[in-house]
């Protein structure tokens, strides 16, 4: 759809502050790695003087740092669902439906246990990706009009490809370059039932052409997404993952001459879900305890537990009890920022042996930043993270015996392991901070803006 006249580009200063509309996706009340990363970088951009608008969709975001997202929610989860399942609902005027987008209403709904199981969301995902042709057309138009009219950004960045159905609508309301950050889209899509999975892929591949660039945090994910979504390699931009080191610095102490008395403590920090691999760590822990190779080693588990995975988690806890280790493991629940730092400080080693190939590994970066070495499967972004930091060991994926061997190898010399963790923390402090990530992301934006200014065809494109 073309306008009769092209949109006028909004000219940013050559090196001054940028106005950025960053559209993120809420995690229905759980701590979400993508939300946390988006919020961290948005906050760093704010601190660097940029006019950064972090715009939640579906639900408010839940993070363990200062939340800089807008209180206004677009594509509110309740309305999006009702537009999909109730005939005619999407034609109701906004004054009758927008009250359901209030954060308090959405938080109440998600607190009642609403789940985002991809197996049940095939038709809704497809409709969302179809944008103006889907049942959520009104939501796409509302978001695009607000961004184009109220924010008038120099660049628009979307948190994932699953919310990119609005891109063609955005193109009609802003001439700004459009960026999509890829950070786990395949994990959701792989669980969609057919025919919805294939139909969603068709829509995504059509949308790829309308996106100016795709941000990734690992070379692995660029190569993977090149094949998965058919994204041209020249459209990828690699930026540092980056974390805020301010309070993690305070948790670090100099490497002690001797390790405190007591058994070594192995930790797990992630959602309690099958894809995160808790079952592999439990099996590895049982194996090494039965072998007696690490004496009375302990296992500490922290992370968000959704209702849909309660049975899974309880199965893992039961295995530990049946192995006679009821007093040797602890589940501390979901942790806030202060509790997370205390949790990490209590560990000798962390392992989150994911089944899927993680494109980020934020929990690994946090552990290393706190001086805790890791043992991880040799897939996804983990090899690149450990190559950059030297903070741990890699083992074959989905192999509890190999994982147990890696843990024993790391903790057989606890002083050396601790020194390895502290050396990694120093590298992160120097190279992998949120400030660095924000600077690299802003440079991606500036390059795209310059490209658009130099190419009249791009500058006048309006969808």
Short mmCIF file of C-alpha atoms in Angstrom, two decimals:
data_model
loop_
_atom_site.label_atom_id
_atom_site.label_comp_id
_atom_site.label_asym_id
_atom_site.label_seq_id
_atom_site.Cartn_x
_atom_site.Cartn_y
_atom_site.Cartn_z
CA UNK A 1 0.00 0.00 0.00
CA UNK A 2 1.51 3.32 -1.06
CA UNK A 3 0.79 6.83 0.02
CA UNK A 4 0.25 9.47 -2.65
CA UNK A 5 3.29 11.30 -1.21
CA UNK A 6 6.37 9.81 0.46
CA UNK A 7 6.89 10.33 4.16
CA UNK A 8 9.40 13.02 5.04
CA UNK A 9 12.44 11.57 6.83
CA UNK A 10 13.06 12.88 10.34
CA UNK A 11 16.66 14.09 10.25
CA UNK A 12 18.71 13.23 13.36
CA UNK A 13 21.76 15.25 14.35
CA UNK A 14 25.00 13.77 13.01
CA UNK A 15 26.26 12.73 16.44
CA UNK A 16 23.59 13.92 18.89
CA UNK A 17 20.85 12.07 20.74
CA UNK A 18 18.59 9.70 18.83
CA UNK A 19 14.89 9.14 19.38
CA UNK A 20 14.22 5.40 19.41
CA UNK A 21 10.95 3.48 19.56
CA UNK A 22 11.85 0.04 20.95
CA UNK A 23 8.93 -2.41 20.93
CA UNK A 24 9.38 -5.27 23.39
CA UNK A 25 7.16 -8.21 24.33
CA UNK A 26 6.04 -8.83 27.91
CA UNK A 27 6.47 -12.27 29.43
CA UNK A 28 3.06 -12.69 31.09
CA UNK A 29 4.41 -12.00 34.57
CA UNK A 30 7.57 -14.11 34.42
CA UNK A 31 11.17 -12.91 34.32
CA UNK A 32 11.99 -13.02 30.62
CA UNK A 33 15.57 -12.89 29.36
CA UNK A 34 14.62 -10.90 26.27
CA UNK A 35 12.66 -8.32 28.31
CA UNK A 36 15.53 -8.02 30.76
CA UNK A 37 18.08 -7.49 28.00
CA UNK A 38 15.85 -4.92 26.24
CA UNK A 39 15.32 -3.02 29.47
CA UNK A 40 19.03 -3.05 30.39
CA UNK A 41 20.11 -1.61 27.03
CA UNK A 42 17.23 0.89 26.97
CA UNK A 43 18.29 2.16 30.38
CA UNK A 44 21.90 2.48 29.23
CA UNK A 45 20.76 4.46 26.18
CA UNK A 46 18.76 6.76 28.44
CA UNK A 47 21.85 7.33 30.55
CA UNK A 48 23.84 8.13 27.41
CA UNK A 49 21.35 10.88 26.55
CA UNK A 50 19.13 9.23 23.96
CA UNK A 51 15.35 9.61 23.89
CA UNK A 52 14.54 5.92 24.31
CA UNK A 53 10.94 4.72 24.39
CA UNK A 54 10.67 1.10 25.56
CA UNK A 55 7.15 0.10 24.52
CA UNK A 56 5.65 -3.11 25.99
CA UNK A 57 3.29 -5.33 24.03
CA UNK A 58 0.97 -8.08 25.30
CA UNK A 59 1.76 -7.56 29.01
CA UNK A 60 3.91 -5.30 31.20
CA UNK A 61 7.50 -6.51 31.34
CA UNK A 62 8.93 -8.06 34.50
CA UNK A 63 12.59 -7.28 35.19
CA UNK A 64 14.90 -7.34 38.20
CA UNK A 65 16.50 -3.93 37.53
CA UNK A 66 15.00 -0.45 37.25
CA UNK A 67 12.09 -0.76 34.80
CA UNK A 68 12.27 1.98 32.14
CA UNK A 69 9.40 0.72 29.97
CA UNK A 70 6.32 2.80 29.22
CA UNK A 71 3.18 2.27 31.28
CA UNK A 72 1.18 2.34 28.04
CA UNK A 73 0.74 -1.13 26.55
CA UNK A 74 -0.01 -1.93 22.91
CA UNK A 75 -1.35 -5.21 21.56
CA UNK A 76 -2.69 -5.79 25.07
CA UNK A 77 -2.83 -9.52 25.65
CA UNK A 78 -6.50 -9.62 26.66
CA UNK A 79 -7.71 -7.64 23.64
CA UNK A 80 -5.45 -9.55 21.25
CA UNK A 81 -6.94 -12.82 22.46
CA UNK A 82 -10.55 -11.61 22.38
CA UNK A 83 -10.09 -10.20 18.87
CA UNK A 84 -9.03 -13.67 17.84
CA UNK A 85 -11.75 -15.76 19.46
CA UNK A 86 -14.89 -13.56 19.51
CA UNK A 87 -16.41 -12.80 16.10
CA UNK A 88 -16.93 -9.07 15.63
CA UNK A 89 -14.96 -8.05 18.73
CA UNK A 90 -12.25 -6.39 16.66
CA UNK A 91 -14.82 -4.01 15.18
CA UNK A 92 -15.80 -2.54 18.55
CA UNK A 93 -14.74 1.10 19.07
CA UNK A 94 -11.60 1.70 21.08
CA UNK A 95 -13.35 3.33 24.06
CA UNK A 96 -15.09 -0.01 24.69
CA UNK A 97 -11.93 -2.12 24.62
CA UNK A 98 -8.84 -0.04 25.51
CA UNK A 99 -9.55 -0.20 29.26
CA UNK A 100 -8.48 -3.86 29.03
CA UNK A 101 -4.98 -2.67 28.11
CA UNK A 102 -4.43 -1.11 31.54
CA UNK A 103 -1.37 -2.67 33.19
CA UNK A 104 -3.33 -3.38 36.39
CA UNK A 105 -5.97 -5.34 34.47
CA UNK A 106 -3.41 -7.32 32.51
CA UNK A 107 -1.37 -8.09 35.63
CA UNK A 108 -4.50 -9.37 37.33
CA UNK A 109 -5.28 -11.61 34.36
CA UNK A 110 -1.77 -13.04 34.14
CA UNK A 111 -1.66 -13.62 37.90
CA UNK A 112 -4.55 -16.04 37.43
CA UNK A 113 -2.29 -18.39 35.51
CA UNK A 114 -2.85 -17.46 31.85
CA UNK A 115 -0.27 -19.42 29.88
CA UNK A 116 1.36 -18.70 26.52
CA UNK A 117 1.68 -22.28 25.33
CA UNK A 118 2.65 -22.11 21.63
CA UNK A 119 0.78 -25.34 20.88
CA UNK A 120 -2.47 -23.50 21.66
CA UNK A 121 -1.55 -20.24 19.94
CA UNK A 122 -1.01 -21.24 16.31
CA UNK A 123 -3.98 -19.36 14.83
CA UNK A 124 -3.32 -16.28 16.97
CA UNK A 125 0.38 -16.17 16.05
CA UNK A 126 -0.49 -16.41 12.37
CA UNK A 127 -3.09 -13.67 12.66
CA UNK A 128 -0.60 -11.39 14.44
CA UNK A 129 1.98 -11.92 11.72
CA UNK A 130 -0.55 -10.97 9.06
CA UNK A 131 -0.78 -7.45 10.47
CA UNK A 132 -3.39 -5.44 8.57
CA UNK A 133 -4.89 -8.65 7.20
CA UNK A 134 -5.20 -10.28 10.62
CA UNK A 135 -7.75 -10.03 13.38
CA UNK A 136 -5.49 -7.62 15.28
CA UNK A 137 -5.45 -4.99 12.52
CA UNK A 138 -6.76 -2.33 14.91
CA UNK A 139 -3.84 -2.96 17.27
CA UNK A 140 -1.26 -2.59 14.48
CA UNK A 141 -2.80 0.68 13.33
CA UNK A 142 -2.99 2.09 16.85
CA UNK A 143 0.67 1.32 17.53
CA UNK A 144 1.89 2.66 14.18
CA UNK A 145 -0.13 5.87 14.48
CA UNK A 146 1.20 6.52 17.98
CA UNK A 147 4.81 5.88 17.01
CA UNK A 148 4.61 7.93 13.82
CA UNK A 149 2.63 10.77 15.34
CA UNK A 150 3.69 11.04 18.99
CA UNK A 151 7.24 9.67 19.09
CA UNK A 152 8.45 10.45 15.54
CA UNK A 153 11.52 8.23 16.00
CA UNK A 154 14.78 8.19 14.11
CA UNK A 155 14.67 4.38 14.28
CA UNK A 156 12.19 1.66 15.28
CA UNK A 157 13.46 -1.57 16.89
CA UNK A 158 11.29 -4.64 17.52
CA UNK A 159 12.24 -7.20 20.14
CA UNK A 160 11.52 -10.26 17.99
CA UNK A 161 10.08 -11.34 14.64
CA UNK A 162 6.84 -12.67 16.14
CA UNK A 163 5.59 -9.10 16.70
CA UNK A 164 6.75 -7.91 13.26
CA UNK A 165 3.35 -8.23 11.60
CA UNK A 166 2.96 -4.51 12.27
CA UNK A 167 6.03 -3.59 10.16
CA UNK A 168 4.11 -2.85 6.92
CA UNK A 169 1.74 -0.62 8.92
CA UNK A 170 4.69 1.11 10.58
CA UNK A 171 6.16 1.75 7.14
CA UNK A 172 3.12 3.85 6.28
CA UNK A 173 3.51 6.03 9.36
CA UNK A 174 7.28 6.52 9.67
CA UNK A 175 10.24 6.74 7.32
CA UNK A 176 12.60 5.54 10.09
CA UNK A 177 14.73 2.43 9.55
CA UNK A 178 13.19 -0.66 11.14
CA UNK A 179 15.35 -3.13 13.07
CA UNK A 180 14.40 -6.51 14.56
CA UNK A 181 16.41 -8.04 17.40
CA UNK A 182 16.44 -11.84 17.17
CA UNK A 183 16.72 -13.55 20.55
CA UNK A 184 14.86 -16.86 20.57
CA UNK A 185 12.05 -16.72 18.00
CA UNK A 186 12.74 -20.31 16.89
CA UNK A 187 12.08 -21.71 20.37
CA UNK A 188 8.44 -20.60 20.20
CA UNK A 189 7.92 -21.36 16.50
CA UNK A 190 9.28 -24.89 16.72
CA UNK A 191 6.45 -25.81 19.11
CA UNK A 192 3.65 -24.53 16.88
CA UNK A 193 1.45 -27.27 15.40
CA UNK A 194 1.05 -27.64 11.67
CA UNK A 195 -0.24 -26.14 9.47
CA UNK A 196 0.28 -22.98 11.55
CA UNK A 197 4.04 -23.38 11.82
CA UNK A 198 4.55 -23.43 8.05
CA UNK A 199 2.02 -20.65 7.47
CA UNK A 200 3.80 -18.49 10.05
CA UNK A 201 7.10 -19.10 8.28
CA UNK A 202 5.58 -17.89 5.01
CA UNK A 203 4.44 -14.65 6.63
CA UNK A 204 7.78 -14.10 8.34
CA UNK A 205 9.73 -14.60 5.12
CA UNK A 206 7.57 -11.96 3.46
CA UNK A 207 8.26 -9.55 6.32
CA UNK A 208 12.04 -10.07 6.15
CA UNK A 209 12.25 -7.87 3.04
CA UNK A 210 10.68 -4.95 4.92
CA UNK A 211 13.17 -5.01 7.80
CA UNK A 212 16.35 -2.97 7.36
CA UNK A 213 18.57 -4.97 9.73
CA UNK A 214 18.53 -7.81 12.25
CA UNK A 215 20.49 -7.55 15.51
CA UNK A 216 21.97 -10.74 17.01
CA UNK A 217 24.29 -11.40 19.95
CA UNK A 218 26.16 -14.41 18.56
CA UNK A 219 27.62 -15.48 15.24
CA UNK A 220 25.89 -18.81 15.77
CA UNK A 221 22.45 -17.20 15.71
CA UNK A 222 23.17 -15.15 12.59
CA UNK A 223 24.12 -18.30 10.71
CA UNK A 224 21.16 -20.17 12.11
CA UNK A 225 18.61 -17.46 11.34
CA UNK A 226 20.03 -17.02 7.85
CA UNK A 227 18.83 -20.55 7.13
CA UNK A 228 15.77 -20.54 9.39
CA UNK A 229 14.07 -17.37 8.15
CA UNK A 230 15.96 -16.92 4.90
CA UNK A 231 17.49 -13.62 6.08
CA UNK A 232 20.28 -12.34 3.80
CA UNK A 233 23.59 -12.41 5.65
CA UNK A 234 24.26 -8.75 4.86
CA UNK A 235 21.24 -7.76 6.96
CA UNK A 236 22.71 -9.07 10.24
CA UNK A 237 24.36 -6.76 12.76
CA UNK A 238 26.26 -8.27 15.70
CA UNK A 239 26.27 -6.39 19.02
CA UNK A 240 27.54 -7.24 22.48
CA UNK A 241 24.97 -8.83 24.78
CA UNK A 242 26.12 -6.72 27.73
CA UNK A 243 24.96 -6.48 31.35
CA UNK A 244 24.91 -3.78 34.01
CA UNK A 245 27.93 -4.36 36.26
CA UNK A 246 27.15 -1.68 38.89
CA UNK A 247 25.83 -3.91 41.67
CA UNK A 248 27.65 -7.03 40.48
CA UNK A 249 30.96 -5.21 40.95
CA UNK A 250 30.07 -4.70 44.59
CA UNK A 251 29.53 -8.46 44.99
CA UNK A 252 33.04 -9.31 43.86
CA UNK A 253 35.90 -9.71 46.30
CA UNK A 254 39.54 -10.56 45.71
CA UNK A 255 40.25 -14.23 45.21
CA UNK A 256 40.90 -15.68 48.68
CA UNK A 257 44.07 -17.55 49.43
CA UNK A 258 42.02 -20.50 50.59
CA UNK A 259 38.51 -21.67 49.88
CA UNK A 260 36.08 -21.39 52.81
CA UNK A 261 35.28 -24.65 54.57
CA UNK A 262 32.22 -26.51 53.42
CA UNK A 263 31.12 -28.61 50.44
CA UNK A 264 31.12 -27.12 46.93
CA UNK A 265 27.81 -25.63 45.77
CA UNK A 266 26.52 -26.11 42.22
CA UNK A 267 23.85 -23.69 41.05
CA UNK A 268 21.08 -23.44 38.46
CA UNK A 269 19.54 -20.05 37.61
CA UNK A 270 16.81 -20.05 34.95
CA UNK A 271 13.16 -20.87 34.42
CA UNK A 272 12.26 -24.34 35.63
CA UNK A 273 11.26 -25.72 32.24
CA UNK A 274 12.33 -28.76 30.19
CA UNK A 275 14.05 -26.68 27.52
CA UNK A 276 16.36 -25.17 30.13
CA UNK A 277 17.70 -28.63 30.99
CA UNK A 278 17.22 -28.81 34.75
CA UNK A 279 16.62 -32.57 34.40
CA UNK A 280 20.11 -33.02 32.92
CA UNK A 281 21.70 -31.14 35.82
CA UNK A 282 19.71 -33.18 38.35
CA UNK A 283 20.84 -36.43 36.72
CA UNK A 284 24.44 -35.22 36.64
CA UNK A 285 24.29 -34.16 40.30
CA UNK A 286 22.88 -37.53 41.38
CA UNK A 287 25.60 -39.29 39.40
CA UNK A 288 28.50 -37.34 40.90
CA UNK A 289 27.12 -37.63 44.43
CA UNK A 290 26.69 -41.38 44.06
CA UNK A 291 30.25 -41.63 42.76
CA UNK A 292 31.48 -39.62 45.76
CA UNK A 293 33.81 -37.55 43.57
CA UNK A 294 32.84 -34.19 45.10
CA UNK A 295 32.09 -35.28 48.65
CA UNK A 296 28.95 -33.66 50.04
CA UNK A 297 28.42 -31.24 47.14
CA UNK A 298 25.17 -29.27 47.26
CA UNK A 299 22.74 -28.19 44.53
CA UNK A 300 20.92 -24.83 44.68
CA UNK A 301 18.16 -24.04 42.22
CA UNK A 302 16.61 -20.63 41.51
CA UNK A 303 14.19 -19.47 38.85
CA UNK A 304 10.62 -18.76 37.87
CA UNK A 305 8.25 -21.72 37.91
CA UNK A 306 5.05 -21.47 35.88
CA UNK A 307 1.97 -23.57 36.57
CA UNK A 308 2.41 -25.51 33.34
CA UNK A 309 5.81 -26.78 34.52
CA UNK A 310 5.00 -27.54 38.17
CA UNK A 311 4.76 -31.28 37.48
CA UNK A 312 8.08 -31.23 35.62
CA UNK A 313 9.84 -29.45 38.47
CA UNK A 314 8.35 -31.72 41.11
CA UNK A 315 9.53 -34.76 39.11
CA UNK A 316 13.10 -33.44 39.31
CA UNK A 317 12.82 -32.75 43.04
CA UNK A 318 11.40 -36.25 43.58
CA UNK A 319 14.37 -37.82 41.76
CA UNK A 320 16.70 -36.04 44.16
CA UNK A 321 14.73 -37.17 47.20
CA UNK A 322 14.59 -40.77 45.98
CA UNK A 323 18.37 -40.69 45.55
CA UNK A 324 18.68 -39.82 49.25
CA UNK A 325 19.60 -36.18 48.56
CA UNK A 326 16.59 -34.47 50.10
CA UNK A 327 18.85 -32.40 52.37
CA UNK A 328 21.46 -31.73 49.70
CA UNK A 329 19.43 -29.58 47.31
CA UNK A 330 17.42 -26.40 47.73
CA UNK A 331 14.91 -24.62 45.53
CA UNK A 332 14.88 -20.96 46.53
CA UNK A 333 12.15 -19.89 44.09
CA UNK A 334 12.11 -16.87 41.79
CA UNK A 335 14.66 -14.25 42.84
CA UNK A 336 14.76 -10.47 42.53
CA UNK A 337 17.96 -8.58 41.77
CA UNK A 338 19.28 -8.47 45.34
CA UNK A 339 18.41 -12.12 45.92
CA UNK A 340 19.99 -13.09 42.60
CA UNK A 341 23.31 -11.53 43.56
CA UNK A 342 23.20 -13.23 46.97
CA UNK A 343 22.38 -16.52 45.24
CA UNK A 344 25.29 -16.21 42.82
CA UNK A 345 27.63 -15.24 45.67
CA UNK A 346 26.79 -18.55 47.38
CA UNK A 347 27.87 -20.71 44.42
CA UNK A 348 31.11 -22.35 43.37
CA UNK A 349 29.81 -23.11 39.87
CA UNK A 350 26.70 -22.57 37.74
CA UNK A 351 25.25 -24.78 35.03
CA UNK A 352 22.11 -24.35 32.95
CA UNK A 353 22.41 -27.24 30.46
CA UNK A 354 19.81 -26.09 27.94
CA UNK A 355 18.26 -28.55 25.51
CA UNK A 356 17.73 -25.79 22.94
CA UNK A 357 20.54 -23.76 21.40
CA UNK A 358 20.40 -20.55 23.38
CA UNK A 359 21.05 -17.43 21.25
CA UNK A 360 22.05 -15.24 24.23
CA UNK A 361 23.02 -16.95 27.48
CA UNK A 362 22.22 -13.97 29.71
CA UNK A 363 22.26 -16.12 32.88
CA UNK A 364 25.77 -17.30 31.99
CA UNK A 365 26.98 -13.72 31.58
CA UNK A 366 25.45 -12.81 34.97
CA UNK A 367 27.17 -15.73 36.70
CA UNK A 368 30.54 -14.91 35.18
CA UNK A 369 30.10 -11.23 36.05
CA UNK A 370 29.65 -12.29 39.67
CA UNK A 371 32.85 -14.34 39.49
CA UNK A 372 31.14 -17.75 39.22
CA UNK A 373 32.57 -20.15 36.59
CA UNK A 374 30.22 -22.26 34.47
CA UNK A 375 29.92 -25.64 32.79
CA UNK A 376 27.69 -25.51 29.71
CA UNK A 377 26.71 -27.61 26.68
CA UNK A 378 28.79 -26.91 23.59
CA UNK A 379 26.03 -25.38 21.51
CA UNK A 380 24.21 -22.12 20.85
CA UNK A 381 25.94 -18.95 22.03
CA UNK A 382 27.81 -20.69 24.87
CA UNK A 383 31.01 -21.51 22.94
CA UNK A 384 31.34 -17.85 21.89
CA UNK A 385 30.69 -16.59 25.42
CA UNK A 386 33.27 -18.89 26.94
CA UNK A 387 35.79 -18.18 24.19
CA UNK A 388 35.41 -14.46 24.91
CA UNK A 389 35.64 -14.79 28.70
CA UNK A 390 37.50 -18.02 29.45
CA UNK A 391 35.04 -18.52 32.29
CA UNK A 392 34.22 -22.19 32.12
CA UNK A 393 34.09 -25.56 30.38
CA UNK A 394 32.02 -26.91 27.50
CA UNK A 395 30.62 -30.45 27.45
CA UNK A 396 28.60 -32.44 24.89
CA UNK A 397 24.90 -31.40 24.90
CA UNK A 398 22.20 -33.57 26.52
CA UNK A 399 24.73 -35.88 28.17
CA UNK A 400 24.38 -35.92 31.99
CA UNK A 401 27.48 -38.08 32.43
CA UNK A 402 29.59 -35.67 30.40
CA UNK A 403 28.07 -32.79 32.38
CA UNK A 404 28.97 -34.51 35.66
CA UNK A 405 32.51 -35.01 34.38
CA UNK A 406 32.80 -31.31 33.47
CA UNK A 407 31.56 -30.24 36.90
CA UNK A 408 34.05 -32.54 38.63
CA UNK A 409 36.88 -31.30 36.40
CA UNK A 410 36.04 -27.69 37.25
CA UNK A 411 35.55 -28.15 40.99
CA UNK A 412 38.41 -30.58 41.62
CA UNK A 413 40.49 -27.43 42.18
CA UNK A 414 38.12 -24.88 43.73
CA UNK A 415 40.77 -22.17 44.01
CA UNK A 416 41.53 -22.44 40.30
CA UNK A 417 37.81 -22.42 39.48
CA UNK A 418 37.26 -19.29 41.54
CA UNK A 419 40.22 -17.57 39.91
CA UNK A 420 38.81 -18.47 36.49
CA UNK A 421 35.46 -16.90 37.44
CA UNK A 422 37.07 -13.68 38.69
CA UNK A 423 39.20 -13.38 35.55
CA UNK A 424 36.03 -13.71 33.45
CA UNK A 425 34.34 -11.01 35.55
CA UNK A 426 37.19 -8.63 34.78
CA UNK A 427 36.81 -9.27 31.04
CA UNK A 428 33.07 -8.61 31.23
CA UNK A 429 33.71 -5.39 33.16
CA UNK A 430 36.04 -4.24 30.37
CA UNK A 431 34.23 -5.45 27.25
CA UNK A 432 30.71 -6.79 27.84
CA UNK A 433 28.83 -4.10 29.76
CA UNK A 434 25.41 -2.63 29.06
CA UNK A 435 27.12 0.68 28.18
CA UNK A 436 29.14 -1.08 25.49
CA UNK A 437 26.03 -2.86 24.19
CA UNK A 438 24.13 0.44 24.03
CA UNK A 439 26.97 2.19 22.17
CA UNK A 440 27.21 -0.62 19.62
CA UNK A 441 23.43 -0.65 19.12
CA UNK A 442 23.34 3.12 18.61
CA UNK A 443 26.09 2.77 16.02
CA UNK A 444 23.95 0.22 14.16
CA UNK A 445 21.13 2.76 14.20
CA UNK A 446 23.35 5.59 12.96
CA UNK A 447 24.71 3.47 10.11
CA UNK A 448 21.18 2.57 8.98
CA UNK A 449 20.05 6.19 9.18
CA UNK A 450 23.04 7.29 7.11
CA UNK A 451 22.31 4.55 4.59
CA UNK A 452 18.73 5.71 4.27
CA UNK A 453 19.75 9.33 3.83
CA UNK A 454 22.19 8.41 1.06
CA UNK A 455 19.65 6.29 -0.84
CA UNK A 456 16.61 8.30 -2.00
CA UNK A 457 14.67 5.10 -2.70
CA UNK A 458 15.01 4.04 0.95
CA UNK A 459 14.34 7.49 2.35
CA UNK A 460 11.04 7.79 0.51
CA UNK A 461 9.82 4.22 1.06
CA UNK A 462 6.40 4.17 2.68
CA UNK A 463 5.25 0.58 2.56
#
